[in-house]
Tab-separated table of C-alpha atoms in Angstrom:
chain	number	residue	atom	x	y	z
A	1	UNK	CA	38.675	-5.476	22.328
A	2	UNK	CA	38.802	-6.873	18.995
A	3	UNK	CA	37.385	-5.020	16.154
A	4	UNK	CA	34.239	-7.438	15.584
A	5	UNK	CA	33.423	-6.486	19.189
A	6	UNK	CA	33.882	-2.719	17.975
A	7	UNK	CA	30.958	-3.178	15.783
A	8	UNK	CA	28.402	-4.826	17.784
A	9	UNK	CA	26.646	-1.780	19.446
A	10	UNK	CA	26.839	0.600	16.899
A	11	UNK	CA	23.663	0.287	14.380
A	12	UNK	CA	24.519	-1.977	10.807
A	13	UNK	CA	25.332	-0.179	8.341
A	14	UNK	CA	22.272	-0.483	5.474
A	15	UNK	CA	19.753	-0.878	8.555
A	16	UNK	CA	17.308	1.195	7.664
A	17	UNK	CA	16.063	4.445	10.329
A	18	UNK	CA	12.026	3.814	10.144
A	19	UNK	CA	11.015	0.515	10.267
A	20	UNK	CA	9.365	-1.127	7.600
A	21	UNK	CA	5.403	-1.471	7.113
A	22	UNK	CA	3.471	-4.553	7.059
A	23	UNK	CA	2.187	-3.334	3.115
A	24	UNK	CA	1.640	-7.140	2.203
A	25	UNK	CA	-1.342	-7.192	5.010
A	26	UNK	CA	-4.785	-7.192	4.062
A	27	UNK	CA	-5.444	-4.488	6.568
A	28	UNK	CA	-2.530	-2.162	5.610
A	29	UNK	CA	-4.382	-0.009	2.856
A	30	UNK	CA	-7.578	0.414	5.089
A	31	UNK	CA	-5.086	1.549	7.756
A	32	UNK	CA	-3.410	4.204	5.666
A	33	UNK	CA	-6.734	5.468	4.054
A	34	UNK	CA	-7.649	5.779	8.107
A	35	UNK	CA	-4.565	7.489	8.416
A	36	UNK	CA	-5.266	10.529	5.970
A	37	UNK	CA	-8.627	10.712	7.670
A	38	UNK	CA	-6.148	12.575	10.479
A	39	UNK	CA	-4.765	16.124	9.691
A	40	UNK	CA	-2.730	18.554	11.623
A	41	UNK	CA	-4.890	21.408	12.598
A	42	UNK	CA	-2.136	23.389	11.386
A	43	UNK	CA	-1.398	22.543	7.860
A	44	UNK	CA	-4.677	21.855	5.278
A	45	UNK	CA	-2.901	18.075	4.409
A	46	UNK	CA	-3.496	14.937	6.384
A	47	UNK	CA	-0.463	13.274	8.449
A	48	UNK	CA	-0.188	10.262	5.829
A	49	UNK	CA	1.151	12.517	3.266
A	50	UNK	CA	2.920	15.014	5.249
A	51	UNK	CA	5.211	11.657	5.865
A	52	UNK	CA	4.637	11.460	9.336
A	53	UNK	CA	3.252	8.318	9.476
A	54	UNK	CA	7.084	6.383	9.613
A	55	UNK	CA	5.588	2.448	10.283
A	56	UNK	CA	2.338	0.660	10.087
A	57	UNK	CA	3.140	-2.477	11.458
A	58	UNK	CA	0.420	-5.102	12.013
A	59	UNK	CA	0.917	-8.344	13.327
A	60	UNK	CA	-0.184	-12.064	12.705
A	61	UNK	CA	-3.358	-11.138	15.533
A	62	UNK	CA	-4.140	-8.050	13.165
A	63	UNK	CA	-2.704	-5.862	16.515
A	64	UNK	CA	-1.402	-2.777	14.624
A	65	UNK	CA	1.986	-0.234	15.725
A	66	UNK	CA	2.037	2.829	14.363
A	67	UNK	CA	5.432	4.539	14.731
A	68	UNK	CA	4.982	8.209	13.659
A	69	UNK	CA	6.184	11.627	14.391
A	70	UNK	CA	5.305	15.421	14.232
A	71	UNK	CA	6.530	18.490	12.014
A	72	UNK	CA	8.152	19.978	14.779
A	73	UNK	CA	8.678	17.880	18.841
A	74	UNK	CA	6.817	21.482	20.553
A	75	UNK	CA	3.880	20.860	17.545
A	76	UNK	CA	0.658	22.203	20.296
A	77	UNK	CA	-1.343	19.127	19.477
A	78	UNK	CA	1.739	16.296	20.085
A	79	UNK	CA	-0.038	15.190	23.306
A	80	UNK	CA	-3.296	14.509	20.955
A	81	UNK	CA	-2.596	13.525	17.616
A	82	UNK	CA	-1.196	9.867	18.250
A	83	UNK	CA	-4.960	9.451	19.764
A	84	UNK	CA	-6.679	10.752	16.972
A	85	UNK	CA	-4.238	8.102	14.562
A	86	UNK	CA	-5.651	5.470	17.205
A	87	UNK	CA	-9.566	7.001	16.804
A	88	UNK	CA	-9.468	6.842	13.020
A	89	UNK	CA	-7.843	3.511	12.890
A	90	UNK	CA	-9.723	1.270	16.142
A	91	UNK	CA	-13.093	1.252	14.462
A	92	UNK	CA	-11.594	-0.739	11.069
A	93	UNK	CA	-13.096	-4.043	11.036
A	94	UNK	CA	-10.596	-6.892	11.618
A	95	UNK	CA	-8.504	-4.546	13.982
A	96	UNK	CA	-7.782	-6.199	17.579
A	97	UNK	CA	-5.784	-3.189	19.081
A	98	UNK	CA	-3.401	-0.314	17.776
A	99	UNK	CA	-1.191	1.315	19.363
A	100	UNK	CA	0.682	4.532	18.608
A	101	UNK	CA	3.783	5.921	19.714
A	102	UNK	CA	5.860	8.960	18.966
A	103	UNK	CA	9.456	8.905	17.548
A	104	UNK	CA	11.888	11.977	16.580
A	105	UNK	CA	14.419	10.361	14.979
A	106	UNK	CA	14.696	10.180	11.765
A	107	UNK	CA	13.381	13.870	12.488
A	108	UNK	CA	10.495	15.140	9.939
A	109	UNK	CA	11.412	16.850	7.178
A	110	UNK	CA	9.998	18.274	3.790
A	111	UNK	CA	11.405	16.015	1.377
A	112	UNK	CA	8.834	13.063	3.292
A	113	UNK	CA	5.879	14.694	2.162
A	114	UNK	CA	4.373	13.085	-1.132
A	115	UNK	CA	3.973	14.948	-4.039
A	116	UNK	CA	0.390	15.667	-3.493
A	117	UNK	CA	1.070	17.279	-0.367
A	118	UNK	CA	3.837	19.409	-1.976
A	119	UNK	CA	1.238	20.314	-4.421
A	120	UNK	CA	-1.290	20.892	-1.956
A	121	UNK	CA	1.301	23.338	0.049
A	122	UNK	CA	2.361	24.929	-3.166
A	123	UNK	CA	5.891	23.070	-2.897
A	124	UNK	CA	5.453	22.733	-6.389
């Protein structure tokens, strides 16, 4: 093994750990406001600004991925909330489909909350 082949299954270094969001699409800030329509019955802040809304990807069809994650993986609502993400953001006009799916890696933490929320939640 040579060390170029070393290097080919391990993730590229500067590859970033949540994927980027289609921001440039017409769609994207309707999708976001849809987003903070959605709050964790737990904490008075919706999910956008808690940070756990990782990717908003929408496609050339205006079919939209969200990649997002919880504050915690045994959070009581994690079989519901990517369904209420899908409620708020199905109805937008122009949408085709959206789909939602869970990730844990990066794992949530504080420092992804905006600094609203950290207001909010006396963080500040």
């Amino acid at each position: 093994m040579t060390d170029s082949d070393a290097t080919t299954d391990s993730p590229v270094e500067g590859t970033p750990l949540i994927k980027p969001s289609s921001t440039d699409h017409p769609l994207h800030e309707a999708i976001v406001e849809a987003c903070r329509s959605v709050y964790d019955p737990e904490i008075p802040v919706n999910i956008y600004d808690l940070g756990l809304i990782y990717t908003i990807d929408i496609n050339a069809e205006n079919a939209v991925h969200v990649i997002m994650t919880l504050t915690a993986p045994g959070c009581p609502v994690a079989g519901e909330m990517p369904g209420w993400v899908a409620d708020a953001i199905e109805p937008l006009p122009g949408v085709k489909q959206v789909d939602v799916d869970l990730a844990w890696e990066p794992p949530w933490g504080m420092e992804m909350m905006s600094d609203e929320a950290r207001l909010e939640l006396g963080f500040m």
